[in-house]
XYZ file of C-alpha atoms in Angstrom:
459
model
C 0.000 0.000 0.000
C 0.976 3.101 -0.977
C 1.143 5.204 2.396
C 2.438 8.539 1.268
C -0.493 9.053 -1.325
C -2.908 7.829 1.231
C -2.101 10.264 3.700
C -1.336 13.452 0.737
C -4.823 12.461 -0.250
C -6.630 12.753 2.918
C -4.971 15.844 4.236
C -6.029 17.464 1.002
C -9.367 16.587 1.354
C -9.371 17.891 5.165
C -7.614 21.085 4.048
C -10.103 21.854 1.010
C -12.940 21.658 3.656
C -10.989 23.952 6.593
C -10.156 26.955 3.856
C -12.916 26.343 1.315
C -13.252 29.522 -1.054
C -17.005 29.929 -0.589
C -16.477 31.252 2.496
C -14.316 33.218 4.540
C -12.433 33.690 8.047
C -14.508 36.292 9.932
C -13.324 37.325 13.598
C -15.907 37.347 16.774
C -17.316 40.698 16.312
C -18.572 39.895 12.766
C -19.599 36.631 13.811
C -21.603 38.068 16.504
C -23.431 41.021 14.675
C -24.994 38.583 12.134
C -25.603 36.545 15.163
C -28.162 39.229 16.270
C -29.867 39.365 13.352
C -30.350 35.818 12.802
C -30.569 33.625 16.182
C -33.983 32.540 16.673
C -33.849 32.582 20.705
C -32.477 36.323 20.410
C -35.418 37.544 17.922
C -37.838 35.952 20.380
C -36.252 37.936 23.123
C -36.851 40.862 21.179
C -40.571 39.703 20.375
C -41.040 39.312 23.721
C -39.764 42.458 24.596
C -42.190 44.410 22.376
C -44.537 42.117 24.337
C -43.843 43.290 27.331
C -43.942 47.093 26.320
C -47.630 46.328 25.309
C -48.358 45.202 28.657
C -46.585 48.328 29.974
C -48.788 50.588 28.188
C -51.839 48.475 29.127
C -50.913 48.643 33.006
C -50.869 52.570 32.178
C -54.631 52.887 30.739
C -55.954 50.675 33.615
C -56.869 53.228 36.024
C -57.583 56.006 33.019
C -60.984 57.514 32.406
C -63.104 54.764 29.852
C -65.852 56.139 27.739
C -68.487 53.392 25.948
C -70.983 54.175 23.387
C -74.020 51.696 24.217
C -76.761 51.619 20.868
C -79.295 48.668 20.891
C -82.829 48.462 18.707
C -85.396 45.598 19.090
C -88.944 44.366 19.274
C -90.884 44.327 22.987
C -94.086 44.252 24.362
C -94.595 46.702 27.032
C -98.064 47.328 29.081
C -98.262 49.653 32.496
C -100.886 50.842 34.451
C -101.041 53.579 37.148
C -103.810 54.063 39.545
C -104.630 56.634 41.971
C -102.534 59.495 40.643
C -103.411 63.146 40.921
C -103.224 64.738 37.574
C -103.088 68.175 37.709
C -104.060 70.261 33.790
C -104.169 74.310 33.437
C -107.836 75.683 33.630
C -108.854 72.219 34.663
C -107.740 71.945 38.277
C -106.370 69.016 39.784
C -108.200 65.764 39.731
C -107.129 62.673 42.298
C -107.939 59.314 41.893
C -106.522 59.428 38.385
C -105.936 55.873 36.524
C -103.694 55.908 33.158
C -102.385 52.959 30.793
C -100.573 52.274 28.184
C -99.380 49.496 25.755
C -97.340 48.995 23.129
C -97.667 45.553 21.064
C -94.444 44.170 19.316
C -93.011 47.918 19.549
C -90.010 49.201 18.559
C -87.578 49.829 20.941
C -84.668 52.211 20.243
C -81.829 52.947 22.876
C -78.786 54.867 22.875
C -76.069 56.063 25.555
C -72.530 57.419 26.507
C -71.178 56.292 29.260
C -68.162 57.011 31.139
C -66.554 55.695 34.174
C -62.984 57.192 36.247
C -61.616 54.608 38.880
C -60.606 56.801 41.909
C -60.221 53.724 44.396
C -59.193 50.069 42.918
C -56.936 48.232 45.054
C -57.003 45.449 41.928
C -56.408 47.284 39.576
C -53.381 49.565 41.375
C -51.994 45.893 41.547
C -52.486 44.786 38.242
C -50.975 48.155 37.294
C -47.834 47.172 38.936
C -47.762 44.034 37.874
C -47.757 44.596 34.087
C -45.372 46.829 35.141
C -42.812 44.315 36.598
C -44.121 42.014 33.974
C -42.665 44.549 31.170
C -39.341 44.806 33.424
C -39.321 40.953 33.106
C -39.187 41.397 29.845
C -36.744 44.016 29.513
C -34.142 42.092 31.614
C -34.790 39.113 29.468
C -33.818 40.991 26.450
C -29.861 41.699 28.561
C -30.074 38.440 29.308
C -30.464 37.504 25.640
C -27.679 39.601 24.567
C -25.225 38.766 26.894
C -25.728 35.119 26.463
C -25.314 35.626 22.935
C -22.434 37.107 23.109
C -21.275 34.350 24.798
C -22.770 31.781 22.907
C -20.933 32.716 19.804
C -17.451 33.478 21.973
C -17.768 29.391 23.101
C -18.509 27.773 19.801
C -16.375 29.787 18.073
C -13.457 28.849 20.652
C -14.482 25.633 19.916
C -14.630 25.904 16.372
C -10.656 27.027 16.507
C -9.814 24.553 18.932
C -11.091 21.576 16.174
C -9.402 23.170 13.806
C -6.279 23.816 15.402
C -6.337 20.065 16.776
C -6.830 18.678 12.753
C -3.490 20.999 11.842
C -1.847 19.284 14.946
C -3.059 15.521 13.627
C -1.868 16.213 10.179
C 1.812 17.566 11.879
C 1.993 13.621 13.527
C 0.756 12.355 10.540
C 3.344 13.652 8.726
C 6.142 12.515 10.946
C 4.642 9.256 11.238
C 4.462 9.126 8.151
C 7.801 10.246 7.097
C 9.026 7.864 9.792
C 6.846 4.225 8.085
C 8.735 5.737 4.323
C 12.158 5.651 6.404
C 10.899 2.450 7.663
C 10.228 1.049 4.832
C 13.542 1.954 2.621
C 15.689 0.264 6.034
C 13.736 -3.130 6.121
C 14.463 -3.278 1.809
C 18.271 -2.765 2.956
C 17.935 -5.259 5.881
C 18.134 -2.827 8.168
C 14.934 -3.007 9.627
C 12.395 -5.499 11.142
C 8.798 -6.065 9.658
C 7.475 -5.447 13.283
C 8.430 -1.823 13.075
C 6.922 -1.315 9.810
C 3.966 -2.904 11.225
C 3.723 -0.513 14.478
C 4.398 2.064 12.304
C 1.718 1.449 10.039
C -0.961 0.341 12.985
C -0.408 3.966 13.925
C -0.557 5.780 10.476
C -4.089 4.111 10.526
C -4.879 5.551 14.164
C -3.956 8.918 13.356
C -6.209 8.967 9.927
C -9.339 7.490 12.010
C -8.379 10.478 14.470
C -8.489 13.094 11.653
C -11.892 11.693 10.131
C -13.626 12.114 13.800
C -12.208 15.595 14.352
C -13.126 16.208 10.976
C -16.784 15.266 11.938
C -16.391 17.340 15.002
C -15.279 20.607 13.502
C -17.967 20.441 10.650
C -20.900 19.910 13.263
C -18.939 23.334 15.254
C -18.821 25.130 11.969
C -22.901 24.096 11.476
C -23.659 25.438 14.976
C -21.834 28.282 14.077
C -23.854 28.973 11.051
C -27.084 28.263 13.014
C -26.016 31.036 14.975
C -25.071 33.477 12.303
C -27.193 32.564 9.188
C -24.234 32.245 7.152
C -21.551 30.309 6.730
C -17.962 31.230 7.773
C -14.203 30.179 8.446
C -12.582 30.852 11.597
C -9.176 32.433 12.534
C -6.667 30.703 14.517
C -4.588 31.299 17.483
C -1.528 33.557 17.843
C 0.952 31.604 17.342
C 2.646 33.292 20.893
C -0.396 33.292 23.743
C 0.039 34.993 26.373
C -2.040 33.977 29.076
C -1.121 37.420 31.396
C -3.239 39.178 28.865
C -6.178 37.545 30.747
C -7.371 39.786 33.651
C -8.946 37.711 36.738
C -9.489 39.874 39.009
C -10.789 38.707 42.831
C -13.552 35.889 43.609
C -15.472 37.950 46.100
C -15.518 41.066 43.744
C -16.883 38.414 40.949
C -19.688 37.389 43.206
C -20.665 41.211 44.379
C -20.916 42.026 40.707
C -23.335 39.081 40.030
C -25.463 40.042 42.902
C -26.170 43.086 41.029
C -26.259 42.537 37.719
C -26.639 38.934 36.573
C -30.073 38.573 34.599
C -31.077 35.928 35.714
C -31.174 36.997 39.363
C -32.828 40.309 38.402
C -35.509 38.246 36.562
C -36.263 36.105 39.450
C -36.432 39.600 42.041
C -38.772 40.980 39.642
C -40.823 37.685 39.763
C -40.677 37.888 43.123
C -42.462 41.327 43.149
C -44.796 40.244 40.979
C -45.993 37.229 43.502
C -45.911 39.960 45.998
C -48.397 42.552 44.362
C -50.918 39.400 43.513
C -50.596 39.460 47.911
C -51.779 42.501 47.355
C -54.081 42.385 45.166
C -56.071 40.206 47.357
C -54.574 41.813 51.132
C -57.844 43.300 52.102
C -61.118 41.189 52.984
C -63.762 43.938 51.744
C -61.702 45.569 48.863
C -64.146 48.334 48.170
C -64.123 50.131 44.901
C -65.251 53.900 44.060
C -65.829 55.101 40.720
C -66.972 58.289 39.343
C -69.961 57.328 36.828
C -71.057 59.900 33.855
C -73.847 58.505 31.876
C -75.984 60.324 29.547
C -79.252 57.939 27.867
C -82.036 57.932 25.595
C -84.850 55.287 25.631
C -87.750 55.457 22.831
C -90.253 53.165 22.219
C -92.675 53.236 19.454
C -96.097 50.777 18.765
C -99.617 49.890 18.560
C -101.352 48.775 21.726
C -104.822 48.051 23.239
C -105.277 51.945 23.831
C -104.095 53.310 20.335
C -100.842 54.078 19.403
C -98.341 54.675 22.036
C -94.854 56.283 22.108
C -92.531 56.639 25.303
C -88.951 58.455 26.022
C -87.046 57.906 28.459
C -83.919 60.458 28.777
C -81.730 60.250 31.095
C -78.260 62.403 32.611
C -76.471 61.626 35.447
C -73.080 61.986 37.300
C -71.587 60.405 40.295
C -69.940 57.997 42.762
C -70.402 54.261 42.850
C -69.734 52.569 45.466
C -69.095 48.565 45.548
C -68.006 46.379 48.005
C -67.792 42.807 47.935
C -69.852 41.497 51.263
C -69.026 37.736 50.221
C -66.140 36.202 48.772
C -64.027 33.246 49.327
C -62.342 33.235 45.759
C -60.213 35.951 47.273
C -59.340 34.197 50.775
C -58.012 31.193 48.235
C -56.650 33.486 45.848
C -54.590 35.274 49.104
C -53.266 31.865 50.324
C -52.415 31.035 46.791
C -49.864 34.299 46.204
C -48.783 33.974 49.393
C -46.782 30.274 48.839
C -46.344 31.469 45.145
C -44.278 34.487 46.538
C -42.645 32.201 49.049
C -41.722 29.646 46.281
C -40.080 32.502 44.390
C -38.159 34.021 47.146
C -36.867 30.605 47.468
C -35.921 29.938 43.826
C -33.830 33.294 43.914
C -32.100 32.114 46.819
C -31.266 28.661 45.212
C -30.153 30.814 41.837
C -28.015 33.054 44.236
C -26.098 30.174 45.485
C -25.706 28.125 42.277
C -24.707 31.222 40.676
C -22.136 31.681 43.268
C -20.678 28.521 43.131
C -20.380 28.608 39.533
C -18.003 32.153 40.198
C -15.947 30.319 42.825
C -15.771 27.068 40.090
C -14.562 29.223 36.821
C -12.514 31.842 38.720
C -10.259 28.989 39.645
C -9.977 27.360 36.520
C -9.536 30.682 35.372
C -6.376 31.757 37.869
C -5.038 28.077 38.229
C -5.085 27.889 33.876
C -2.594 30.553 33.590
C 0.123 28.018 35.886
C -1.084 25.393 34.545
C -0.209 27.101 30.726
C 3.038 28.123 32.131
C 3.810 24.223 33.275
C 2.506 22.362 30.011
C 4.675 24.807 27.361
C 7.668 23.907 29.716
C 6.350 20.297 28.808
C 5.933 21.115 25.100
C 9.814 21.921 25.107
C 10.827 19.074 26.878
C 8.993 17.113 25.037
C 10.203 18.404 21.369
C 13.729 17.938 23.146
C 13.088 14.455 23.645
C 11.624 13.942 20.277
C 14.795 14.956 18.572
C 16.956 13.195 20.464
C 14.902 10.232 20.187
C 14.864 10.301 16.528
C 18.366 10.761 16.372
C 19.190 8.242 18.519
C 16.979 6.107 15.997
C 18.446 6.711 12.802
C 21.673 5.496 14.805
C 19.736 2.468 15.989
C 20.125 3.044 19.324
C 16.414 3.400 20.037
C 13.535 1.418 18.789
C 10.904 2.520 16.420
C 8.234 2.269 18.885
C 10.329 4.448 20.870
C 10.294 7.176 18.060
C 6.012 6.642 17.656
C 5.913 7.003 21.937
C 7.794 10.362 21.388
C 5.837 11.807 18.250
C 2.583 11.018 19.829
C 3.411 12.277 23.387
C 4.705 15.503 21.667
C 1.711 15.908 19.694
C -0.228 15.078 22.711
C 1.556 17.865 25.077
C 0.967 20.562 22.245
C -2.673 19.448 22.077
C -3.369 19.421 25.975
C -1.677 22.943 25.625
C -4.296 24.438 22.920
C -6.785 23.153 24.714
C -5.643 24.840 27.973
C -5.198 28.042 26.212
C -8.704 27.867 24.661
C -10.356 27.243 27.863
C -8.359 30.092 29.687
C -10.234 32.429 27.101
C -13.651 31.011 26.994
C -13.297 30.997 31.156
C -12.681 34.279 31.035
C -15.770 35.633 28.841
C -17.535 33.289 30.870
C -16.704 34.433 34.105
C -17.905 37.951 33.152
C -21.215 36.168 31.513
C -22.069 34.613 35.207
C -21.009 38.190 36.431
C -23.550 39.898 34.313
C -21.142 42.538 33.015
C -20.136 40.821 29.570
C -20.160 43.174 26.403
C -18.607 43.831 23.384
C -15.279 44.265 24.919
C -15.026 40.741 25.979
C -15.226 39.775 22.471
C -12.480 42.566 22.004
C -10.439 40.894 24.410
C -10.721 37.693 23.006
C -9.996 38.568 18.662
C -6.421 39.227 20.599
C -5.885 36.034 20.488
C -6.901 35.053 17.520
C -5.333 35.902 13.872
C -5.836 35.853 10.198
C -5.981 32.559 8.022
């Protein structure tokens, strides 16, 4: 078998995909502005944003002046009789005793009003006020919430995105030694100078590495798709400066972290406003009589026109008036229910911010230290990276004198390969920690993703 074409063929295959012309290398920021036009959970933040502005502006008409026109028309019968009145008629006197009646057969009835009414004391609707106020506020902080996570959401799989591709360019570096080594290999064992069992090893791990390449192949396409779901379009990512420098990555102190997120993180600000919310519906229902006074303005016309036992009849009715109403609820144990009901809602909530208090705290404590511990740790493992490319060059010159064994060599490439990868992968995370840190911390803007394209450059 012809290894050398083998392995030419499937790096060019993997390279054609990772800098494909029909797209090309864009850096966070750009990633992230067509992220905001495109992500479906950020438009529905927005949506739900305008939502909540709807319900602000309802909460503001609630305890406004409302003015109805009332018209209606139909067909009634209508008969009364009055006895014993005193009629009283110019140049007739006045006569007691006095009987009248009227009727109107299958008459038509006409009626039309205006009528207005002014809440001046509502304790249910003050509430309700204030709760599609806090509902709107909801709303509001879910919109930050929505564009900090995004920001982060594109910062993570793009890190990840670079981190594939970084790790293919690292597999095809082995493969290349490895494969350079089975060709030297090969040309000793025709000269005699070389076993069959080394050209076996060397080939068993020629095969590894390509089954390696094809699944991190598989993994950095389904990045790249995530990272078009994202942005709506397709594009290539940058790579990593070739020198990181990990003190370019500000930490800062745990307890200042955790102060910050007490005060800004969304999702805590969501679930104090939610808290409010169960609070007001308390309040809604506090008070056992809940009396409500409205100033009533009607003005009302009433005509009806027919044929009745007495002849034909016609009566209007007009009728003006302004006032107070007064109503108050003398029975009512839908609100006693509805009472004990807030009441553990607004105790389940208080709890739930609690719980999201502490969770969010321990996830500070959790990435702060992988976040000041990852900057020794990348000190340690590029020492390692040395010493291990030091040891790879001895080793294969100590080979091609024979005085080490192939599967010595293969140990060496792949444990140099290995340190370099463990370091990427430590340097990624160090960055992604960081931007997530200020994520939990509710502070993260467009200057994380600043800090972050310094570590990244141009295909």
């Amino acid at each position: 078998m012809n290894w050398g074409i083998t392995v030419l063929a499937l790096q060019a295959a993997i390279i054609s995909i990772l800098f494909s012309s029909n797209t090309f290398a864009a850096d966070l920021l750009e990633v992230w502005q067509a992220a905001k036009g495109h992500d479906p959970e950020y438009l529905a933040a927005q949506s739900d944003k305008s939502a909540g502005e709807a319900r602000r502006q309802l909460g503001d008409t609630l305890l406004r002046p409302s003015v109805n026109f009332v018209a209606g028309a139909g067909v009634v019968n209508e008969n009364s009789t009055t006895t014993g009145a005193q009629v009283s008629m110019p140049g007739f006197g006045t006569f007691n005793g006095a009987n009248f009646n009227t009727s109107a057969n299958y008459g038509a009835r006409t009626k039309v009003g205006i009528q207005a009414s002014q809440p001046l004391y509502d304790r249910e609707l003050s509430a309700q006020k204030g709760q599609l106020q806090l509902s709107a506020e909801v709303t509001d902080m879910g919109m930050v919430a929505a564009d900090r996570t995004l920001i982060f959401r594109v910062a993570e799989t793009y890190f990840e995105t670079v981190k594939a591709q970084s790790i293919i360019s690292l597999l095809i570096e082995q493969q290349n030694a490895v494969s350079n080594t089975y060709s030297e290999i090969s040309r000793r064992q025709h000269l005699g100078d070389a076993s069959k069992i080394d050209l076996q090893e060397t080939a068993e791990q020629v095969e590894a590495i390509k089954a390696k390449l094809l699944n991190m192949q598989m993994a950095y396409n389904n990045n790249l798709l995530m990272l078009t779901e994202l942005a709506g379009k397709q594009f290539k990512v940058n790579t990593l400066q070739a020198t990181f420098n990990a003190a370019d990555v500000s930490t800062g102190n745990a307890s200042e972290w955790i102060g910050k997120a007490k005060l800004q993180n969304p999702q805590l600000k969501i679930l104090a406003l939610q808290e409010q919310v169960k609070n007001s519906e308390i309040e809604k229902y506090n008070s056992s009589l809940s009396p409500k006074v409205n100033l009533i303005a009607q003005i009302e016309r009433d005509e009806v026109n027919g044929y009745g036992d007495y002849g034909s009849s016609s009566n209007t009715t007009s009728n003006n008036m302004i006032g107070v109403q007064l109503t108050v609820p003398l029975t009512d144990g839908y609100r006693s229910a509805k009472k004990d009901e807030a009441y553990h809602l607004a105790e389940k909530a208080k709890q739930e911010y609690e719980h999201a208090s502490l969770e969010i705290e321990k996830q500070i404590n959790s990435t702060w230290f992988a976040l000041t511990t990852g900057k020794d740790r990348i000190e340690s493992l590029t020492k390692i990276v040395a010493l291990s490319k030091d040891r790879l060059d001895a080793t294969e010159k100590s080979h091609r004198q024979g005085s080490r064994t192939t599967l010595e060599l293969l140990g060496a490439q792949s444990d140099y390969i290995s340190s370099k990868l463990v370091l990427l992968e430590e340097q990624i995370n160090l960055i992604v920690n960081r931007v997530r840190l200020a994520s939990i911390a509710g502070e993260i803007s467009e200057q994380d993703l600043i800090m972050a394209n310094r570590f990244i450059t141009g295909n």
